[in-house]
mmCIF file of C-alpha atoms and ligand atoms in Angstrom:
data_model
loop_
_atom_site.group_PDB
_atom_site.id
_atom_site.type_symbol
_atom_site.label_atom_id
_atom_site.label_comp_id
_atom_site.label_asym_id
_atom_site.label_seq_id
_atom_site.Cartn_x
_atom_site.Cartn_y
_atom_site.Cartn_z
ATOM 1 C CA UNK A 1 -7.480 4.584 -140.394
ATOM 2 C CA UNK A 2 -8.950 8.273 -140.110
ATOM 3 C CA UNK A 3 -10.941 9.179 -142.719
ATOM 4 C CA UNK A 4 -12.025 5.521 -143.578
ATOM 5 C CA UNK A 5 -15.824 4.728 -143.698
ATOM 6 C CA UNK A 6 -16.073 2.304 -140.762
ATOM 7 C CA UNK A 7 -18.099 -0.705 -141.402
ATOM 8 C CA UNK A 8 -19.194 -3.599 -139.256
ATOM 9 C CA UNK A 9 -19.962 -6.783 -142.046
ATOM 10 C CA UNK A 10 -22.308 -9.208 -140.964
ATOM 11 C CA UNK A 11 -22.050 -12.318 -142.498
ATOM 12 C CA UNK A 12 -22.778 -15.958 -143.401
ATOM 13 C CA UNK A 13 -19.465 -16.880 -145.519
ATOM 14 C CA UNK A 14 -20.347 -18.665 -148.257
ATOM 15 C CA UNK A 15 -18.009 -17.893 -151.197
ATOM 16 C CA UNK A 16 -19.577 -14.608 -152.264
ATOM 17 C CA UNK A 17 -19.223 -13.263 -148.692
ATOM 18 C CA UNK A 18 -15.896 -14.236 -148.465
ATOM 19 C CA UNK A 19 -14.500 -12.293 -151.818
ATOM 20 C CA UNK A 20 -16.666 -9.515 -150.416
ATOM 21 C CA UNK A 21 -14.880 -9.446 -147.239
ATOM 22 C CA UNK A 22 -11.290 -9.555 -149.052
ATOM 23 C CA UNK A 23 -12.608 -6.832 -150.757
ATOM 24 C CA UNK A 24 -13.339 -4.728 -148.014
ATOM 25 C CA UNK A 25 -9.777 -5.573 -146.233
ATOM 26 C CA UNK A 26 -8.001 -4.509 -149.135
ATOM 27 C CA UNK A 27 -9.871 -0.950 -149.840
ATOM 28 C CA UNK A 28 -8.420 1.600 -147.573
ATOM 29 C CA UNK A 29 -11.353 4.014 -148.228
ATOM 30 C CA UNK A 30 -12.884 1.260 -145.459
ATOM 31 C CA UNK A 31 -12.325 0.508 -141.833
ATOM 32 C CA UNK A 32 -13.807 -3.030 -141.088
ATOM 33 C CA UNK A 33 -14.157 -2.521 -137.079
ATOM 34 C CA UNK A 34 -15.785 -6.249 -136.987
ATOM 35 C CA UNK A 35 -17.348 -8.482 -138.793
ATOM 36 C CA UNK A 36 -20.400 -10.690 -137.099
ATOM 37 C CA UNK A 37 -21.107 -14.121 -138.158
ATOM 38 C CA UNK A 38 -25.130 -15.141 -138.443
ATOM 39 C CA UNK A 39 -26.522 -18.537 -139.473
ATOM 40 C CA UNK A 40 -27.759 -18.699 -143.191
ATOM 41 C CA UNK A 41 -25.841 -20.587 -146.492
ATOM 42 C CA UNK A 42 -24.115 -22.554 -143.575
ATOM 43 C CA UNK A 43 -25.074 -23.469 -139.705
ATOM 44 C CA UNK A 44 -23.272 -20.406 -137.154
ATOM 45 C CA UNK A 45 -20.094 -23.115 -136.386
ATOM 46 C CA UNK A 46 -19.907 -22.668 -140.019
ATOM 47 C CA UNK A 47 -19.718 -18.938 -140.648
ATOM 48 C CA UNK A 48 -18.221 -17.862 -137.623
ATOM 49 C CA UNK A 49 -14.675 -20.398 -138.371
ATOM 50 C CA UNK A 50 -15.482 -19.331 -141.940
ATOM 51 C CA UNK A 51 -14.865 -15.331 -141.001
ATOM 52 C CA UNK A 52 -11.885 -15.888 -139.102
ATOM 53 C CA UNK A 53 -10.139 -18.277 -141.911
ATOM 54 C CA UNK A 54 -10.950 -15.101 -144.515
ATOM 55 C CA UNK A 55 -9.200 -12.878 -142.108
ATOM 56 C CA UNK A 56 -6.647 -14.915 -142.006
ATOM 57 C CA UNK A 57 -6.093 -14.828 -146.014
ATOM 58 C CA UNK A 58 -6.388 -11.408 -145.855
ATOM 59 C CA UNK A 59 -3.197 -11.011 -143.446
ATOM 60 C CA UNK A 60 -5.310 -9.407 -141.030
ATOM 61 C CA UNK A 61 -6.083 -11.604 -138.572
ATOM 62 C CA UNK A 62 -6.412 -8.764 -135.910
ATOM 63 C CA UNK A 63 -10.129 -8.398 -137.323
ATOM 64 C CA UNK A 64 -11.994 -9.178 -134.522
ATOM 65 C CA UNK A 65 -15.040 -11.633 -135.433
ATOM 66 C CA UNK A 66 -17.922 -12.362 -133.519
ATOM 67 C CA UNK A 67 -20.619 -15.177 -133.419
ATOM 68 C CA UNK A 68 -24.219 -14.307 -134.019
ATOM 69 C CA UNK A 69 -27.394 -15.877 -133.804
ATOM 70 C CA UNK A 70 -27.353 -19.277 -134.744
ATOM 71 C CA UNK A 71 -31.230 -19.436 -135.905
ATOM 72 C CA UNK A 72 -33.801 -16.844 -137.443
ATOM 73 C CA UNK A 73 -36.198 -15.206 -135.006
ATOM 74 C CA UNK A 74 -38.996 -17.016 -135.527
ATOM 75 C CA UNK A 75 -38.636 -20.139 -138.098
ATOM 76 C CA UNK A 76 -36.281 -22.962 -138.657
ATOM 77 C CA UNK A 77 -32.558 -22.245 -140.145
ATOM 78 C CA UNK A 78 -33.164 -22.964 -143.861
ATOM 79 C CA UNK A 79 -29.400 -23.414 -145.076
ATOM 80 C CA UNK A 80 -27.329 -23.453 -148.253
ATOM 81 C CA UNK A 81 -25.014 -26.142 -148.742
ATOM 82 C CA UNK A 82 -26.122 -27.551 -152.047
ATOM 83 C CA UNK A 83 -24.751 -24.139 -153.816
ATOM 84 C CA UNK A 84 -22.097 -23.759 -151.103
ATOM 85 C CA UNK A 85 -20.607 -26.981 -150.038
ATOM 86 C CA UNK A 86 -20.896 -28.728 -146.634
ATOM 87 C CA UNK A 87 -18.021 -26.159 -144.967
ATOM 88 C CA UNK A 88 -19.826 -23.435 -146.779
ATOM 89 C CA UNK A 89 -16.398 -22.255 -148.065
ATOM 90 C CA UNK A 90 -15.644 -25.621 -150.217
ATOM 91 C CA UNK A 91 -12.930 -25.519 -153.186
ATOM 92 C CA UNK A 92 -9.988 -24.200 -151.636
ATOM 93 C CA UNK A 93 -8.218 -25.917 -148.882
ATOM 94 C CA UNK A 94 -7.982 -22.885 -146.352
ATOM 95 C CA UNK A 95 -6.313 -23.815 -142.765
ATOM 96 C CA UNK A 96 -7.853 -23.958 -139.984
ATOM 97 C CA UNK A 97 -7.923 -20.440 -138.437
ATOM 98 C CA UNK A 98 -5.447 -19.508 -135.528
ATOM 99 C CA UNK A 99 -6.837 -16.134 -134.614
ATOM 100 C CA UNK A 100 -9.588 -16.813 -131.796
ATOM 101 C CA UNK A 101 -13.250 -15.779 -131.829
ATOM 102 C CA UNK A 102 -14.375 -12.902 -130.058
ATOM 103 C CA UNK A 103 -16.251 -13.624 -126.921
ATOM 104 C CA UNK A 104 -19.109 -11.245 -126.900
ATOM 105 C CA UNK A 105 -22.027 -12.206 -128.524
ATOM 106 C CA UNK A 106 -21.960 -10.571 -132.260
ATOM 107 C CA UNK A 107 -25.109 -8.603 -131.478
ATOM 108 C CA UNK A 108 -23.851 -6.954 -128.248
ATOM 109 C CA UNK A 109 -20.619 -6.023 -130.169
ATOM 110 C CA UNK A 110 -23.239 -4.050 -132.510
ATOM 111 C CA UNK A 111 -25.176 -2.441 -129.923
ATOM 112 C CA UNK A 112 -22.294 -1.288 -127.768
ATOM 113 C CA UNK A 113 -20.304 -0.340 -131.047
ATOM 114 C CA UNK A 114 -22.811 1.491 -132.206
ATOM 115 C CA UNK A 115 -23.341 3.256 -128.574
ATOM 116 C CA UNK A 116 -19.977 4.087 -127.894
ATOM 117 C CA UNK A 117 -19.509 5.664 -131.659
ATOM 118 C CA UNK A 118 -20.823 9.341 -133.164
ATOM 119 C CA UNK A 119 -24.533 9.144 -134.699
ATOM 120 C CA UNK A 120 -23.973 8.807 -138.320
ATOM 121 C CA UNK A 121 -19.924 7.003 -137.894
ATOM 122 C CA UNK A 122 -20.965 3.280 -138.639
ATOM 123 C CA UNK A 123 -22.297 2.101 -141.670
ATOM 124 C CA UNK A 124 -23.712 -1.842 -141.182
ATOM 125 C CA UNK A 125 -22.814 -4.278 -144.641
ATOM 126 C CA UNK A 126 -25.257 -7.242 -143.994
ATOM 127 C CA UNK A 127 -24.496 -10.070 -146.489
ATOM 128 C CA UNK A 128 -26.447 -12.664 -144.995
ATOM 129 C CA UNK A 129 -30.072 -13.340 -142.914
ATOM 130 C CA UNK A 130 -30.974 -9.709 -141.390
ATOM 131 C CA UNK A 131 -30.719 -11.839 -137.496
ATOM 132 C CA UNK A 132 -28.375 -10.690 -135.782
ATOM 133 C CA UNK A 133 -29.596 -6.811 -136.954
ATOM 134 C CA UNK A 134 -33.223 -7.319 -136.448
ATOM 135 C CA UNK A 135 -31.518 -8.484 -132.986
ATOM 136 C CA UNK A 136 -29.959 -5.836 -132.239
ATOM 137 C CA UNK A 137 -32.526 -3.325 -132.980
ATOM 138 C CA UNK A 138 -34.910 -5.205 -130.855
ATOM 139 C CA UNK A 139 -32.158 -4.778 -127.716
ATOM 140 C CA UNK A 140 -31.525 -1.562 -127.923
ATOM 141 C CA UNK A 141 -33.844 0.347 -130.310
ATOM 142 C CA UNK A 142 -31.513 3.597 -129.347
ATOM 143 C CA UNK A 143 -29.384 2.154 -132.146
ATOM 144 C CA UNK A 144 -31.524 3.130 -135.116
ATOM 145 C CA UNK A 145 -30.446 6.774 -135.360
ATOM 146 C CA UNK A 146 -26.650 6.144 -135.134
ATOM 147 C CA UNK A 147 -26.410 4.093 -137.640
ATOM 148 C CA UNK A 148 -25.042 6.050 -140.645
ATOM 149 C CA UNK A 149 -26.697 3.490 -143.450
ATOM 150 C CA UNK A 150 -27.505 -0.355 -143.630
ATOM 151 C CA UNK A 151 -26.379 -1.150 -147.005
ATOM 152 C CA UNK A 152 -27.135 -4.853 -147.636
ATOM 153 C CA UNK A 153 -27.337 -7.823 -150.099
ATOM 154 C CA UNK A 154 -30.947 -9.206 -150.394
ATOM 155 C CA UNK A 155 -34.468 -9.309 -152.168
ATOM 156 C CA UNK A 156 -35.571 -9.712 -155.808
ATOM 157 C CA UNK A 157 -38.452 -8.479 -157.633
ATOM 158 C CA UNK A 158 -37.698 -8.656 -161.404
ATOM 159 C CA UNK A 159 -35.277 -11.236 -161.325
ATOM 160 C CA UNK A 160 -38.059 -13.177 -158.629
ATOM 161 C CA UNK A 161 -36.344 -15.496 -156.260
ATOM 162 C CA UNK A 162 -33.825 -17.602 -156.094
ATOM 163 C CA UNK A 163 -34.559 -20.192 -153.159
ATOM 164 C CA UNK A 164 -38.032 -19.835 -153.819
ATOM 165 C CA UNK A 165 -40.032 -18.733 -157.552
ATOM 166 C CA UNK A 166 -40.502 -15.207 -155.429
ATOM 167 C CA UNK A 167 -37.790 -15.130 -152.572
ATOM 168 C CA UNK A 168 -34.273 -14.626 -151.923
ATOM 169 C CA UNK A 169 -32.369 -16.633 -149.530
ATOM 170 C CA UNK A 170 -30.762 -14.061 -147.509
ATOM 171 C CA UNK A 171 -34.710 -12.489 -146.737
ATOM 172 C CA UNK A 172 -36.443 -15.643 -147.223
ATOM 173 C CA UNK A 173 -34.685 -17.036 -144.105
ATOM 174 C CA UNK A 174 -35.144 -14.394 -141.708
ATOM 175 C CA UNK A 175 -38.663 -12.425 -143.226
ATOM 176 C CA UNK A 176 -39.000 -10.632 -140.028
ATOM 177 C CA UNK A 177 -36.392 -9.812 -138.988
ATOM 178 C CA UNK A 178 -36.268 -8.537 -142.646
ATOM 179 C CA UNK A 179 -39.468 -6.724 -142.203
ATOM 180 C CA UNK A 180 -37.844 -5.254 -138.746
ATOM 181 C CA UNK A 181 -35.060 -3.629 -140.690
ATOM 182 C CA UNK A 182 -37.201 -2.059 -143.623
ATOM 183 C CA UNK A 183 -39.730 -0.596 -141.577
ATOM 184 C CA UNK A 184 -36.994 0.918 -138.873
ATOM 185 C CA UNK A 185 -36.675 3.991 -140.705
ATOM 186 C CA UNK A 186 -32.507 3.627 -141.075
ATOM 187 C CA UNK A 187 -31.608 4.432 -143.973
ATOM 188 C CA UNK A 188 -31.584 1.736 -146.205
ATOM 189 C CA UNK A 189 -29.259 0.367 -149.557
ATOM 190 C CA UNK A 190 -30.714 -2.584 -151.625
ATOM 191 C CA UNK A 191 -28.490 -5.127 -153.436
ATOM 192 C CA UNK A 192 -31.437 -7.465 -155.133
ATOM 193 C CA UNK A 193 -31.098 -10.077 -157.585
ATOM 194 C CA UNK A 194 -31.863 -7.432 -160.025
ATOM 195 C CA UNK A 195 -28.330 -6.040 -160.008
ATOM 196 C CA UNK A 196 -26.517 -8.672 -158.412
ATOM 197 C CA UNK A 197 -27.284 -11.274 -161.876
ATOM 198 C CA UNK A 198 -25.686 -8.825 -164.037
ATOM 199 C CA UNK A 199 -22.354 -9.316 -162.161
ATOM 200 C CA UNK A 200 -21.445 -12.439 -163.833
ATOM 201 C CA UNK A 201 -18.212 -14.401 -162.272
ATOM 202 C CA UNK A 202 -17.470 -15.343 -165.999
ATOM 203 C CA UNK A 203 -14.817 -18.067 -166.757
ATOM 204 C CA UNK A 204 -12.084 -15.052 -168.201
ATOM 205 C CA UNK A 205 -13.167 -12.845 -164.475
ATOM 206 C CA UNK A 206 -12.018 -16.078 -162.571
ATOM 207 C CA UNK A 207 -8.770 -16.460 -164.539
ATOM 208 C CA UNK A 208 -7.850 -12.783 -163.855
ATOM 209 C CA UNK A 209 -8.628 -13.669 -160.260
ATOM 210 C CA UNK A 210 -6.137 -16.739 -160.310
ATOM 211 C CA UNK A 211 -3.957 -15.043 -162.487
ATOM 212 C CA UNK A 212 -2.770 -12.399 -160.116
ATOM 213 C CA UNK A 213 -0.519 -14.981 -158.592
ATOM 214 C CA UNK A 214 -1.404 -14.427 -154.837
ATOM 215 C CA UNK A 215 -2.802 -16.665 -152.146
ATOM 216 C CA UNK A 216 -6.315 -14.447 -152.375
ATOM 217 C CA UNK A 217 -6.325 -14.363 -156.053
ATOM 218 C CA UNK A 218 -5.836 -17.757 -156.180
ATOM 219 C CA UNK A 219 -8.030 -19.136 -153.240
ATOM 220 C CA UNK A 220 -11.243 -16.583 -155.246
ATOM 221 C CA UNK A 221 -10.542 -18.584 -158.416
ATOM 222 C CA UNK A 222 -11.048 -21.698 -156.813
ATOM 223 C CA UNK A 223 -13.860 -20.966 -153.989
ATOM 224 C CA UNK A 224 -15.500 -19.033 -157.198
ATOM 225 C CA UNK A 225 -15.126 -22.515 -159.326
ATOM 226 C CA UNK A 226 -16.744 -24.494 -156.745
ATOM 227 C CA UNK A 227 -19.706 -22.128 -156.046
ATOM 228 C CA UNK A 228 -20.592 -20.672 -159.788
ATOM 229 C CA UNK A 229 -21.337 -24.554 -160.679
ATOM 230 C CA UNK A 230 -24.364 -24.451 -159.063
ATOM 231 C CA UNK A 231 -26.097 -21.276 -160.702
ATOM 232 C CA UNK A 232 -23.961 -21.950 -164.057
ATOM 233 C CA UNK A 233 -26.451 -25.787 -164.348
ATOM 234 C CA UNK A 234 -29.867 -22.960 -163.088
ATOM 235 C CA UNK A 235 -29.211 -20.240 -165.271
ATOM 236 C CA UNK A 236 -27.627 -21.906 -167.949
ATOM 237 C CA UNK A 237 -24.715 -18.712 -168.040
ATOM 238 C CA UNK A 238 -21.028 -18.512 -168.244
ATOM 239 C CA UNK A 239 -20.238 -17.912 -164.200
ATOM 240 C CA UNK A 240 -22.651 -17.109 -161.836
ATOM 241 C CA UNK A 241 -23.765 -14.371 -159.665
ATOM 242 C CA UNK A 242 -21.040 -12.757 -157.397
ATOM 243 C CA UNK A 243 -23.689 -11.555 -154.557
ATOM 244 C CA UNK A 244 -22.423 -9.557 -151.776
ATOM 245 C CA UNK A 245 -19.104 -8.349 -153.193
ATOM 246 C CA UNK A 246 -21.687 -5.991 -154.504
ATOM 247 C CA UNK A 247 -22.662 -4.159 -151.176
ATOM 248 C CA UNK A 248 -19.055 -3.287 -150.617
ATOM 249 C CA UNK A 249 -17.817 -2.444 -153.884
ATOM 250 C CA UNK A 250 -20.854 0.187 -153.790
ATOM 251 C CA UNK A 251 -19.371 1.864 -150.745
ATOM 252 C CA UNK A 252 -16.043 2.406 -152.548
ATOM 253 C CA UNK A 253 -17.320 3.274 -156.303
ATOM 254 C CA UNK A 254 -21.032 4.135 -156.201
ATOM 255 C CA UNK A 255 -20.730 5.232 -159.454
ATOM 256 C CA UNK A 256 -20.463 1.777 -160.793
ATOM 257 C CA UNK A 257 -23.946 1.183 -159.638
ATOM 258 C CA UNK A 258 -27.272 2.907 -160.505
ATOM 259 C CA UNK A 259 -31.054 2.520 -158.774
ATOM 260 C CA UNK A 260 -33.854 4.943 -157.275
ATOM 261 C CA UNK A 261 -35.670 4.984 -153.724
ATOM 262 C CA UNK A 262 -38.439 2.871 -153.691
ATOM 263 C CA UNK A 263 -40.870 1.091 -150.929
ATOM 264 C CA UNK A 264 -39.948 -2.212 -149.883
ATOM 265 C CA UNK A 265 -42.447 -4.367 -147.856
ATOM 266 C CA UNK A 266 -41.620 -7.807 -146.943
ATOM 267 C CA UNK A 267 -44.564 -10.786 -147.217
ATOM 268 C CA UNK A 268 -44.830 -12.402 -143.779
ATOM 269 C CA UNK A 269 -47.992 -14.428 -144.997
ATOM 270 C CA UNK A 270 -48.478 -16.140 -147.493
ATOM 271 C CA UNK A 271 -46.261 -19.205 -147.479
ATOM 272 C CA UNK A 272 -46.355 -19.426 -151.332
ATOM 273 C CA UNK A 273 -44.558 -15.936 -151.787
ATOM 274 C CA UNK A 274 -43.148 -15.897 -147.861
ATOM 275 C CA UNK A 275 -39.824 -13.915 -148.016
ATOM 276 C CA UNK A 276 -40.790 -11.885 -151.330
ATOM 277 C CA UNK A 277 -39.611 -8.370 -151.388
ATOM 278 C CA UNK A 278 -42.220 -6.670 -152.953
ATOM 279 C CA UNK A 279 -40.502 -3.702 -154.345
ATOM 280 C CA UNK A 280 -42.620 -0.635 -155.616
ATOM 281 C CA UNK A 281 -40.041 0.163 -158.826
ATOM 282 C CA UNK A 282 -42.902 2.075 -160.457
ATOM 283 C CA UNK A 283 -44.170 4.235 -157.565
ATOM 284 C CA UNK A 284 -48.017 2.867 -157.983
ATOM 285 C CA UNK A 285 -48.526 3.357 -154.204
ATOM 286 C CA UNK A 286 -48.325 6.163 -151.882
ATOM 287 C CA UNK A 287 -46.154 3.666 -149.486
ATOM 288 C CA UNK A 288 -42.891 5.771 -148.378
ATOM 289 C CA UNK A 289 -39.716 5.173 -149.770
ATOM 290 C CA UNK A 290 -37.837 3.251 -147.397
ATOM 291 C CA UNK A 291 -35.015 1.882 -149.310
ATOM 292 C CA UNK A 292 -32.379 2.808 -152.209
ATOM 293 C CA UNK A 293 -32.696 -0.242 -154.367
ATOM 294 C CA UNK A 294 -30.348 -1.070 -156.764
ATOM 295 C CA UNK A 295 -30.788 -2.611 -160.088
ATOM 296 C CA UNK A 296 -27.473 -1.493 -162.664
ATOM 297 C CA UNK A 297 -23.956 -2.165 -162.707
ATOM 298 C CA UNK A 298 -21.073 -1.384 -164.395
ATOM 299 C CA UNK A 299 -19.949 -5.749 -164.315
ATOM 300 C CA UNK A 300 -16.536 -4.915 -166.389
ATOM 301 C CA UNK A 301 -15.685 -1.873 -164.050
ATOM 302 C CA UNK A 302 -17.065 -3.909 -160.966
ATOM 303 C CA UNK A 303 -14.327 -6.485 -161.565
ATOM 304 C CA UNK A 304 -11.386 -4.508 -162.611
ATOM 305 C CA UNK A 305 -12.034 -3.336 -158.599
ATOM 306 C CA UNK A 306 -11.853 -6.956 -157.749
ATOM 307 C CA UNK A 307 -8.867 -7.854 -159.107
ATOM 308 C CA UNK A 308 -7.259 -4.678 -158.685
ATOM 309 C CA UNK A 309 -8.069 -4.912 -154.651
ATOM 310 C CA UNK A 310 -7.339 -8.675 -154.401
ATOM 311 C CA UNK A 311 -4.133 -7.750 -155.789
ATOM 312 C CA UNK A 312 -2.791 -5.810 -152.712
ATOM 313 C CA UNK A 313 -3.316 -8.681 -150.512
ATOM 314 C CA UNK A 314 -1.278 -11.279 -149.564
HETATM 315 O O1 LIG B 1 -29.167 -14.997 -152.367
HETATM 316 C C1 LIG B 1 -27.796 -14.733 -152.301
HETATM 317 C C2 LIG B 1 -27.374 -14.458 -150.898
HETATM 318 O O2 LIG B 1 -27.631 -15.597 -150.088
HETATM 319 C C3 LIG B 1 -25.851 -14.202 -150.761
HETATM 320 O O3 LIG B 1 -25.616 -13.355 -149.675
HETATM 321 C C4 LIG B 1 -25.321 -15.568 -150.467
HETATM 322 O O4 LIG B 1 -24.087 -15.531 -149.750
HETATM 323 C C5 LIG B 1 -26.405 -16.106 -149.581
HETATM 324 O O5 LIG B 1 -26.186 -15.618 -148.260
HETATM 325 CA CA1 LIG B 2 -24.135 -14.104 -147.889
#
């Protein structure tokens, strides 16, 4: 697709990554050259099958999908299956995937991608634990400058944590390879808590999902149903956060979004706030702006996208 911003989405599918990933197959302002599974709200056997099957529902099974790391970098795999069912993709019945998983490892795919392409022609959409991209910056550090933006789902810092009182999962499972990313001088787009709780999946969003009438309209509604029940009992609202849809929706209508560059440092420490993001909103240090964070969203104009891009696939 020439002109298309291409993207590589790294991912631990999950529900939210899933409708995010639809979303990016259906924009044509995007060119998905892969997407890279990593460990996180499900174990790697998880997310990688998980990727393909969503490819699959997309009617692009061509997608070529790689496996990741299958732990963090330093700790143990802290995973999510009491919000996202065993699979990680529970409520609808998807088939098993045809479509085969790449063989290269996810994280030589994103080295030699980024490589082989012009400085400034990839743009990297983590959705999940920063792993695999902490990984690949560690192999080949030459990476850093050709990579156009990292423009990713994770932190929290008025909305606090949701895994722990202070951290989000997607950081609090990988802090340093977190901390590798926000000190690597790319630059850097936050999707916290902070702007990812105002986009609501609310009961009448979910029935204009299922009432487009399609098999990805209708599989949303339901993987949307199973995973909202979960953060609909914690936050006592109607529907619950849609995450990473967030990070790709802002590549196709930043102007649904609004946030300022701030410094982001990640606590490594302390194992009562381990994972926090502590975000510098207020600019009461001299600590350099490392990150555009994120914190407003248009929710109504966010999912009028949704459903007007889920519509266009199969
Ligand atoms: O905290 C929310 C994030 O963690 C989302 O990316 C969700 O998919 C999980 O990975
Ligand atoms: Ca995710």
């Amino acid at each position: 697709m020439s002109g298309a911003r291409k993207i590589i989405i790294d991912t631990d599918p999950g529900q939210d990554d899933a409708v995010a990933i639809l979303l990016a197959l259906a924009s044509p302002e995007l060119d998905v050259v892969g997407i890279t599974a990593v460990a996180g709200n499900v174990p790697l056997s998880f997310t990688e099958k998980n990727a393909r099957k969503i490819c699959e529902l997309a009617g692009q099974p061509e997608t070529p999908v790689f496996a990741g790391a299958d732990r963090p970098l330093e700790r143990k795999l802290v995973t999510a299956e009491h919000v996202h069912g065993k699979t990680g993709l529970d409520g609808p019945e998807l088939p098993e995937p045809a479509m085969q998983l790449q063989d290269r490892h996810a994280v030589d795919f994103i080295v030699e991608t980024l490589m082989a392409a012009e400085p400034g022609e990839i743009t990297l959409c983590p959705l999940g634990p920063l792993t695999n991209i902490a990984l690949a910056l560690r192999k080949e550090p030459a990476i850093a400058p050709r990579i156009r933006e990292i423009v990713l789902m994770g932190g929290g810092f008025f909305e606090g944590g949701n895994i722990t009182p202070t951290a989000e999962f997607n950081i609090y499972v990988d802090p340093e390879a977190a901390d590798i990313v926000f000190r690597s001088g790319i630059p850097v787009t936050m999707m916290p808590l902070d702007v990812t709780h105002k986009a609501l999946s609310r009961a009448t969003r979910v029935e204009a999902f299922r009432d487009i009438g399609n098999r990805a309209g209708t599989a949303v509604s339901e993987m949307l149903s199973f995973s909202e029940r979960f953060d609909e009992e914690k936050y006592g609202t109607d529907g619950g956060p849609l995450h990473d849809p967030c990070v790709i929706a802002w590549l196709i209508r930043p102007e649904l979004f609004s946030g300022r560059d701030c410094n982001v440092a990640i606590e490594l420490k302390s194992e009562l706030t381990l994972g926090m993001t502590v975000i510098d909103w207020w600019q009461v240090t001299s600590r350099p702006h490392n990150a555009h964070v994120v914190r407003d969203i248009d929710a109504d104009g966010f999912f009028a996208l949704l459903t007007e891009r889920l519509a266009k696939l199969p």
